[in-house]
Amino acid sequence: MLTNVSFELGEGRVAGLIGRNGAGKTTLLKVLSGILDPDGGEVIFEGRSVHREPEVKRELVFIPDTPEAWYGYTGWGAAYMFGQIYPRFDPLYFKETMIRFGLPLERNIRHFSKGMRMMFSTALGLSTRAKLVLLDEPTNGIDPIAKKQVLTLLMEAAADGMSLIVSSHLLEELERMTDTILLMRSGSVETHASESVAEGIVTKLQVVFQGEAPEAWLRSPDVRVLDHIGRVYTLLLNGASGSVAVAELEAMNPLLIEPLAVRLEDLYVWKLGGEPNVD
């Protein structure tokens, strides 16, 4: 269930949608695209309601993690169907992208491998020239070379003014390509700027303690242990204003306190690492 979801995304911007399994990421994408109707609230696109004005949906496209709807169609057949729905569908771009991915245009989509299906879905979705494209795990099941091709294609689309929301568990990819991170937890969304994803939220340190590690302190809510070998610990500490975790650490006079760069994965672990993983 989605609750208290509110964010904005500008033209040509890329948002990464992250969260544990079962957090509601796919549901959110389907609501944004108009596939599912919300029980309350509205999805506003360029000042118009997605759910009360159906023609607005022509400016949005949802690319699912599996294109089962296209089983029974060839690539060209799917392109023809989308061309009837999306007024700016670009068949030449679709053809060139399928060739770029090495995908046959005349083969039934049912007979594509999982990776081929995801590349086909991405090509089809971007060919709509919709203003907002919503992608659910677009690099799932794709080999490293094809993955690079897909990510390059997405960034080219954003550079041309297309806005993207990309749901993925591949945090390193999202960190490189996004402007904004949408972190889902229990049906709600927190928004973080990608360039300062954990600023003021969490501090990452490598620490070498003198003697035995302070077990009680390590188990406190303001501390999370990422890794340790002997007396060498990699830690996340609460970076919020008023947190005393760092001061308490310094008072212990460890042999070493070395600041480390905070990554998107660290924010993910800090915010979501303690929650159950619901499939």
mmCIF file of C-alpha atoms in Angstrom:
data_model
loop_
_atom_site.group_PDB
_atom_site.id
_atom_site.type_symbol
_atom_site.label_atom_id
_atom_site.label_comp_id
_atom_site.label_asym_id
_atom_site.label_seq_id
_atom_site.Cartn_x
_atom_site.Cartn_y
_atom_site.Cartn_z
ATOM 1 C CA MET A 1 0.000 0.000 0.000
ATOM 2 C CA LEU A 2 1.286 3.450 -0.931
ATOM 3 C CA THR A 3 1.069 6.216 1.652
ATOM 4 C CA ASN A 4 2.239 9.840 1.676
ATOM 5 C CA VAL A 5 3.975 9.628 -1.713
ATOM 6 C CA SER A 6 4.931 13.069 -3.015
ATOM 7 C CA PHE A 7 7.784 14.152 -5.317
ATOM 8 C CA GLU A 8 8.477 16.152 -8.470
ATOM 9 C CA LEU A 9 10.631 15.334 -11.491
ATOM 10 C CA GLY A 10 11.714 17.902 -14.058
ATOM 11 C CA GLU A 11 12.225 17.547 -17.815
ATOM 12 C CA GLY A 12 15.258 15.479 -18.791
ATOM 13 C CA ARG A 13 15.837 14.375 -15.210
ATOM 14 C CA VAL A 14 16.534 10.792 -14.110
ATOM 15 C CA ALA A 15 15.251 9.417 -10.814
ATOM 16 C CA GLY A 16 16.343 6.103 -9.313
ATOM 17 C CA LEU A 17 13.651 4.209 -7.395
ATOM 18 C CA ILE A 18 15.051 1.926 -4.684
ATOM 19 C CA GLY A 19 13.659 -0.149 -1.836
ATOM 20 C CA ARG A 20 13.372 -3.654 -0.449
ATOM 21 C CA ASN A 21 11.306 -6.319 -2.185
ATOM 22 C CA GLY A 22 7.643 -5.684 -1.433
ATOM 23 C CA ALA A 23 8.137 -1.975 -0.686
ATOM 24 C CA GLY A 24 5.722 -0.995 -3.480
ATOM 25 C CA LYS A 25 8.079 0.115 -6.269
ATOM 26 C CA THR A 26 6.222 -1.618 -9.118
ATOM 27 C CA THR A 27 2.869 -0.526 -7.696
ATOM 28 C CA LEU A 28 4.079 3.071 -7.620
ATOM 29 C CA LEU A 29 5.223 2.909 -11.253
ATOM 30 C CA LYS A 30 1.850 1.490 -12.313
ATOM 31 C CA VAL A 31 -0.013 4.227 -10.439
ATOM 32 C CA LEU A 32 2.169 6.941 -11.975
ATOM 33 C CA SER A 33 1.579 5.567 -15.475
ATOM 34 C CA GLY A 34 -2.191 5.317 -14.979
ATOM 35 C CA ILE A 35 -2.349 1.521 -15.090
ATOM 36 C CA LEU A 36 -3.599 1.429 -11.486
ATOM 37 C CA ASP A 37 -5.938 3.983 -9.938
ATOM 38 C CA PRO A 38 -5.017 5.423 -6.518
ATOM 39 C CA ASP A 39 -7.533 5.259 -3.654
ATOM 40 C CA GLY A 40 -6.666 8.866 -2.859
ATOM 41 C CA GLY A 41 -4.535 11.704 -4.166
ATOM 42 C CA GLU A 42 -3.628 12.507 -7.756
ATOM 43 C CA VAL A 43 -0.822 12.036 -10.244
ATOM 44 C CA ILE A 44 -0.329 15.381 -11.987
ATOM 45 C CA PHE A 45 1.641 15.534 -15.224
ATOM 46 C CA GLU A 46 2.262 18.975 -16.703
ATOM 47 C CA GLY A 47 -0.688 20.324 -14.726
ATOM 48 C CA ARG A 48 -3.119 17.600 -15.816
ATOM 49 C CA SER A 49 -4.478 14.566 -13.965
ATOM 50 C CA VAL A 50 -3.211 11.256 -15.344
ATOM 51 C CA HIS A 51 -6.275 9.398 -14.076
ATOM 52 C CA ARG A 52 -9.028 11.921 -14.889
ATOM 53 C CA GLU A 53 -7.718 12.812 -18.353
ATOM 54 C CA PRO A 54 -6.830 9.535 -20.133
ATOM 55 C CA GLU A 55 -5.201 11.276 -23.110
ATOM 56 C CA VAL A 56 -2.386 12.356 -20.769
ATOM 57 C CA LYS A 57 -1.293 8.702 -20.632
ATOM 58 C CA ARG A 58 0.047 9.078 -24.159
ATOM 59 C CA GLU A 59 2.906 11.085 -22.659
ATOM 60 C CA LEU A 60 3.818 8.324 -20.205
ATOM 61 C CA VAL A 61 4.950 4.772 -20.786
ATOM 62 C CA PHE A 62 5.606 1.948 -18.314
ATOM 63 C CA ILE A 63 8.235 -0.647 -19.219
ATOM 64 C CA PRO A 64 7.694 -3.745 -17.025
ATOM 65 C CA ASP A 65 10.393 -6.198 -15.990
ATOM 66 C CA THR A 66 8.904 -8.819 -18.294
ATOM 67 C CA PRO A 67 7.046 -8.075 -21.572
ATOM 68 C CA GLU A 68 4.487 -10.902 -21.343
ATOM 69 C CA ALA A 69 1.879 -8.702 -23.033
ATOM 70 C CA TRP A 70 3.918 -8.923 -26.238
ATOM 71 C CA TYR A 71 4.159 -12.718 -26.375
ATOM 72 C CA GLY A 72 2.647 -13.671 -29.719
ATOM 73 C CA TYR A 73 3.956 -10.500 -31.401
ATOM 74 C CA THR A 74 7.095 -9.920 -33.403
ATOM 75 C CA GLY A 75 9.140 -6.796 -32.841
ATOM 76 C CA TRP A 76 7.469 -5.136 -35.804
ATOM 77 C CA GLY A 77 4.026 -6.228 -34.584
ATOM 78 C CA ALA A 78 4.606 -4.649 -31.179
ATOM 79 C CA ALA A 79 5.898 -1.488 -32.841
ATOM 80 C CA TYR A 80 2.741 -1.261 -34.973
ATOM 81 C CA MET A 81 0.521 -1.575 -31.872
ATOM 82 C CA PHE A 82 2.445 1.099 -29.962
ATOM 83 C CA GLY A 83 2.320 3.325 -33.028
ATOM 84 C CA GLN A 84 -1.487 3.327 -32.727
ATOM 85 C CA ILE A 85 -1.287 4.482 -29.100
ATOM 86 C CA TYR A 86 1.609 6.932 -28.981
ATOM 87 C CA PRO A 87 1.369 9.747 -31.564
ATOM 88 C CA ARG A 88 5.131 10.391 -31.697
ATOM 89 C CA PHE A 89 6.187 6.743 -31.937
ATOM 90 C CA ASP A 90 9.406 6.615 -33.989
ATOM 91 C CA PRO A 91 9.621 3.401 -36.065
ATOM 92 C CA LEU A 92 13.024 4.322 -37.508
ATOM 93 C CA TYR A 93 14.482 4.803 -34.021
ATOM 94 C CA PHE A 94 12.924 1.479 -32.984
ATOM 95 C CA LYS A 95 14.440 -0.325 -35.965
ATOM 96 C CA GLU A 96 17.874 1.224 -35.421
ATOM 97 C CA THR A 97 17.832 0.390 -31.705
ATOM 98 C CA MET A 98 16.802 -3.215 -32.312
ATOM 99 C CA ILE A 99 19.692 -3.523 -34.787
ATOM 100 C CA ARG A 100 21.995 -1.821 -32.275
ATOM 101 C CA PHE A 101 21.014 -4.472 -29.712
ATOM 102 C CA GLY A 102 21.318 -7.276 -32.262
ATOM 103 C CA LEU A 103 17.640 -8.218 -31.908
ATOM 104 C CA PRO A 104 15.640 -9.783 -34.771
ATOM 105 C CA LEU A 105 12.601 -7.722 -35.789
ATOM 106 C CA GLU A 106 10.660 -10.651 -37.225
ATOM 107 C CA ARG A 107 11.044 -13.166 -34.367
ATOM 108 C CA ASN A 108 8.233 -13.795 -31.879
ATOM 109 C CA ILE A 109 9.005 -12.043 -28.571
ATOM 110 C CA ARG A 110 8.045 -15.259 -26.746
ATOM 111 C CA HIS A 111 11.177 -16.889 -28.144
ATOM 112 C CA PHE A 112 13.536 -14.157 -26.934
ATOM 113 C CA SER A 113 15.796 -14.853 -23.955
ATOM 114 C CA LYS A 114 15.126 -12.886 -20.756
ATOM 115 C CA GLY A 115 17.879 -10.416 -21.560
ATOM 116 C CA MET A 116 16.647 -9.984 -25.134
ATOM 117 C CA ARG A 117 13.134 -9.286 -23.849
ATOM 118 C CA MET A 118 14.384 -6.530 -21.560
ATOM 119 C CA MET A 119 16.381 -4.916 -24.371
ATOM 120 C CA PHE A 120 13.328 -5.143 -26.652
ATOM 121 C CA SER A 121 11.083 -3.580 -23.986
ATOM 122 C CA THR A 122 13.510 -0.692 -23.495
ATOM 123 C CA ALA A 123 13.777 -0.080 -27.234
ATOM 124 C CA LEU A 124 9.992 -0.154 -27.609
ATOM 125 C CA GLY A 125 9.370 2.169 -24.665
ATOM 126 C CA LEU A 126 11.919 4.794 -25.686
ATOM 127 C CA SER A 127 10.632 4.707 -29.272
ATOM 128 C CA THR A 128 7.316 6.162 -28.079
ATOM 129 C CA ARG A 129 9.103 9.494 -27.527
ATOM 130 C CA ALA A 130 6.905 9.854 -24.451
ATOM 131 C CA LYS A 131 7.930 12.636 -22.085
ATOM 132 C CA LEU A 132 8.140 10.333 -19.058
ATOM 133 C CA VAL A 133 9.337 6.722 -19.186
ATOM 134 C CA LEU A 134 8.982 4.443 -16.160
ATOM 135 C CA LEU A 135 11.303 1.426 -16.164
ATOM 136 C CA ASP A 136 11.063 -1.574 -13.842
ATOM 137 C CA GLU A 137 14.462 -3.321 -13.550
ATOM 138 C CA PRO A 138 15.568 -2.508 -17.138
ATOM 139 C CA THR A 139 18.947 -4.270 -16.802
ATOM 140 C CA ASN A 140 17.604 -7.397 -15.110
ATOM 141 C CA GLY A 141 19.009 -10.537 -16.753
ATOM 142 C CA ILE A 142 21.187 -8.664 -19.236
ATOM 143 C CA ASP A 143 24.863 -9.493 -19.768
ATOM 144 C CA PRO A 144 27.453 -6.772 -18.984
ATOM 145 C CA ILE A 145 27.924 -5.655 -22.602
ATOM 146 C CA ALA A 146 24.193 -5.353 -23.258
ATOM 147 C CA LYS A 147 23.747 -3.655 -19.886
ATOM 148 C CA LYS A 148 26.190 -0.936 -20.903
ATOM 149 C CA GLN A 149 24.285 -0.484 -24.178
ATOM 150 C CA VAL A 150 20.960 -0.122 -22.367
ATOM 151 C CA LEU A 151 22.320 2.382 -19.839
ATOM 152 C CA THR A 152 23.915 4.415 -22.641
ATOM 153 C CA LEU A 153 20.580 4.437 -24.474
ATOM 154 C CA LEU A 154 18.780 5.675 -21.352
ATOM 155 C CA MET A 155 21.263 8.481 -20.805
ATOM 156 C CA GLU A 156 20.962 9.525 -24.452
ATOM 157 C CA ALA A 157 17.180 9.684 -24.024
ATOM 158 C CA ALA A 158 17.531 11.862 -20.912
ATOM 159 C CA ALA A 159 19.958 14.149 -22.756
ATOM 160 C CA ASP A 160 17.250 14.597 -25.419
ATOM 161 C CA GLY A 161 14.805 15.815 -22.738
ATOM 162 C CA MET A 162 13.036 12.593 -21.797
ATOM 163 C CA SER A 163 12.414 12.147 -18.061
ATOM 164 C CA LEU A 164 13.044 8.706 -16.572
ATOM 165 C CA ILE A 165 12.186 6.875 -13.372
ATOM 166 C CA VAL A 166 14.292 3.728 -13.099
ATOM 167 C CA SER A 167 13.537 1.066 -10.491
ATOM 168 C CA SER A 168 16.568 -1.120 -9.826
ATOM 169 C CA HIS A 169 18.455 -3.038 -7.154
ATOM 170 C CA LEU A 170 21.738 -2.254 -8.941
ATOM 171 C CA LEU A 171 22.662 0.720 -6.783
ATOM 172 C CA GLU A 172 26.028 1.446 -8.370
ATOM 173 C CA GLU A 173 24.360 1.929 -11.749
ATOM 174 C CA LEU A 174 21.733 4.261 -10.308
ATOM 175 C CA GLU A 175 24.340 6.299 -8.486
ATOM 176 C CA ARG A 176 26.149 6.999 -11.761
ATOM 177 C CA MET A 177 23.139 7.884 -13.907
ATOM 178 C CA THR A 178 20.529 9.576 -11.684
ATOM 179 C CA ASP A 179 19.856 13.114 -10.502
ATOM 180 C CA THR A 180 17.481 12.061 -7.724
ATOM 181 C CA ILE A 181 17.006 8.984 -5.567
ATOM 182 C CA LEU A 182 13.492 7.957 -4.512
ATOM 183 C CA LEU A 183 13.847 5.641 -1.527
ATOM 184 C CA MET A 184 10.715 3.609 -0.761
ATOM 185 C CA ARG A 185 10.010 2.313 2.710
ATOM 186 C CA SER A 186 6.683 0.898 3.896
ATOM 187 C CA GLY A 187 4.837 2.449 0.959
ATOM 188 C CA SER A 188 6.215 5.979 1.387
ATOM 189 C CA VAL A 189 8.956 7.811 -0.510
ATOM 190 C CA GLU A 190 11.974 9.801 0.670
ATOM 191 C CA THR A 191 13.706 12.015 -1.909
ATOM 192 C CA HIS A 192 17.502 12.432 -1.923
ATOM 193 C CA ALA A 193 19.723 14.324 -4.355
ATOM 194 C CA SER A 194 22.161 11.874 -5.971
ATOM 195 C CA GLU A 195 25.198 14.161 -5.656
ATOM 196 C CA SER A 196 24.749 14.394 -1.873
ATOM 197 C CA VAL A 197 22.782 11.233 -1.290
ATOM 198 C CA ALA A 198 23.641 10.815 2.402
ATOM 199 C CA GLU A 199 24.674 14.338 3.401
ATOM 200 C CA GLY A 200 23.673 14.933 7.010
ATOM 201 C CA ILE A 201 22.224 11.428 7.276
ATOM 202 C CA VAL A 202 25.101 9.016 7.742
ATOM 203 C CA THR A 203 28.878 9.077 8.235
ATOM 204 C CA LYS A 204 31.122 6.247 7.086
ATOM 205 C CA LEU A 205 34.368 5.493 8.933
ATOM 206 C CA GLN A 206 37.090 2.891 9.150
ATOM 207 C CA VAL A 207 38.095 2.471 12.781
ATOM 208 C CA VAL A 208 40.842 0.532 14.533
ATOM 209 C CA PHE A 209 40.094 0.085 18.222
ATOM 210 C CA GLN A 210 42.595 -0.314 21.037
ATOM 211 C CA GLY A 211 42.008 -3.654 22.702
ATOM 212 C CA GLU A 212 38.480 -5.108 22.716
ATOM 213 C CA ALA A 213 35.821 -3.435 20.594
ATOM 214 C CA PRO A 214 33.053 -1.622 22.559
ATOM 215 C CA GLU A 215 30.247 -4.135 21.987
ATOM 216 C CA ALA A 216 27.489 -2.095 23.663
ATOM 217 C CA TRP A 217 28.347 0.984 21.591
ATOM 218 C CA LEU A 218 28.494 -1.051 18.377
ATOM 219 C CA ARG A 219 24.962 -2.328 19.059
ATOM 220 C CA SER A 220 23.517 1.157 19.628
ATOM 221 C CA PRO A 221 20.867 2.527 17.215
ATOM 222 C CA ASP A 222 23.296 5.202 15.976
ATOM 223 C CA VAL A 223 25.885 2.673 14.784
ATOM 224 C CA ARG A 224 25.840 -0.033 12.120
ATOM 225 C CA VAL A 225 28.750 -2.398 11.472
ATOM 226 C CA LEU A 226 29.339 -3.003 7.766
ATOM 227 C CA ASP A 227 32.418 -5.184 8.151
ATOM 228 C CA HIS A 228 35.204 -6.015 10.535
ATOM 229 C CA ILE A 229 38.432 -7.999 10.525
ATOM 230 C CA GLY A 230 39.996 -8.275 13.945
ATOM 231 C CA ARG A 231 40.064 -4.790 15.448
ATOM 232 C CA VAL A 232 39.475 -3.038 12.102
ATOM 233 C CA TYR A 233 35.826 -2.004 11.656
ATOM 234 C CA THR A 234 33.978 -0.333 8.801
ATOM 235 C CA LEU A 235 31.096 1.573 10.362
ATOM 236 C CA LEU A 236 28.107 3.705 9.499
ATOM 237 C CA LEU A 237 27.265 6.317 12.124
ATOM 238 C CA ASN A 238 24.237 8.521 12.478
ATOM 239 C CA GLY A 239 25.161 11.825 10.850
ATOM 240 C CA ALA A 240 22.058 13.725 11.880
ATOM 241 C CA SER A 241 22.359 16.907 13.888
ATOM 242 C CA GLY A 242 22.537 16.130 17.578
ATOM 243 C CA SER A 243 23.924 12.616 17.169
ATOM 244 C CA VAL A 244 26.598 11.836 19.758
ATOM 245 C CA ALA A 245 27.917 8.669 18.115
ATOM 246 C CA VAL A 246 31.017 10.332 16.613
ATOM 247 C CA ALA A 247 31.845 12.184 19.839
ATOM 248 C CA GLU A 248 31.529 8.950 21.821
ATOM 249 C CA LEU A 249 33.833 7.217 19.339
ATOM 250 C CA GLU A 250 36.474 9.943 19.574
ATOM 251 C CA ALA A 251 36.333 9.751 23.374
ATOM 252 C CA MET A 252 37.356 6.085 23.157
ATOM 253 C CA ASN A 253 40.638 7.239 21.584
ATOM 254 C CA PRO A 254 40.877 4.525 18.881
ATOM 255 C CA LEU A 255 44.152 3.922 17.075
ATOM 256 C CA LEU A 256 42.632 5.099 13.777
ATOM 257 C CA ILE A 257 39.546 6.960 12.581
ATOM 258 C CA GLU A 258 39.509 7.322 8.807
ATOM 259 C CA PRO A 259 36.565 8.933 6.961
ATOM 260 C CA LEU A 260 35.319 7.010 3.911
ATOM 261 C CA ALA A 261 33.192 8.137 0.971
ATOM 262 C CA VAL A 262 29.508 7.463 1.498
ATOM 263 C CA ARG A 263 27.805 5.654 -1.391
ATOM 264 C CA LEU A 264 24.182 5.040 -2.300
ATOM 265 C CA GLU A 265 24.552 1.483 -1.019
ATOM 266 C CA ASP A 266 25.451 2.886 2.410
ATOM 267 C CA LEU A 267 22.280 4.985 2.518
ATOM 268 C CA TYR A 268 20.293 1.909 1.478
ATOM 269 C CA VAL A 269 21.797 -0.179 4.266
ATOM 270 C CA TRP A 270 21.334 2.591 6.835
ATOM 271 C CA LYS A 271 17.703 3.233 5.941
ATOM 272 C CA LEU A 272 16.542 -0.256 5.010
ATOM 273 C CA GLY A 273 19.069 -2.787 6.266
ATOM 274 C CA GLY A 274 17.157 -3.540 9.454
ATOM 275 C CA GLU A 275 13.826 -4.204 7.780
ATOM 276 C CA PRO A 276 12.561 -7.674 6.815
ATOM 277 C CA ASN A 277 13.022 -8.677 3.206
ATOM 278 C CA VAL A 278 9.500 -9.391 1.949
ATOM 279 C CA ASP A 279 9.149 -11.112 -1.437
#
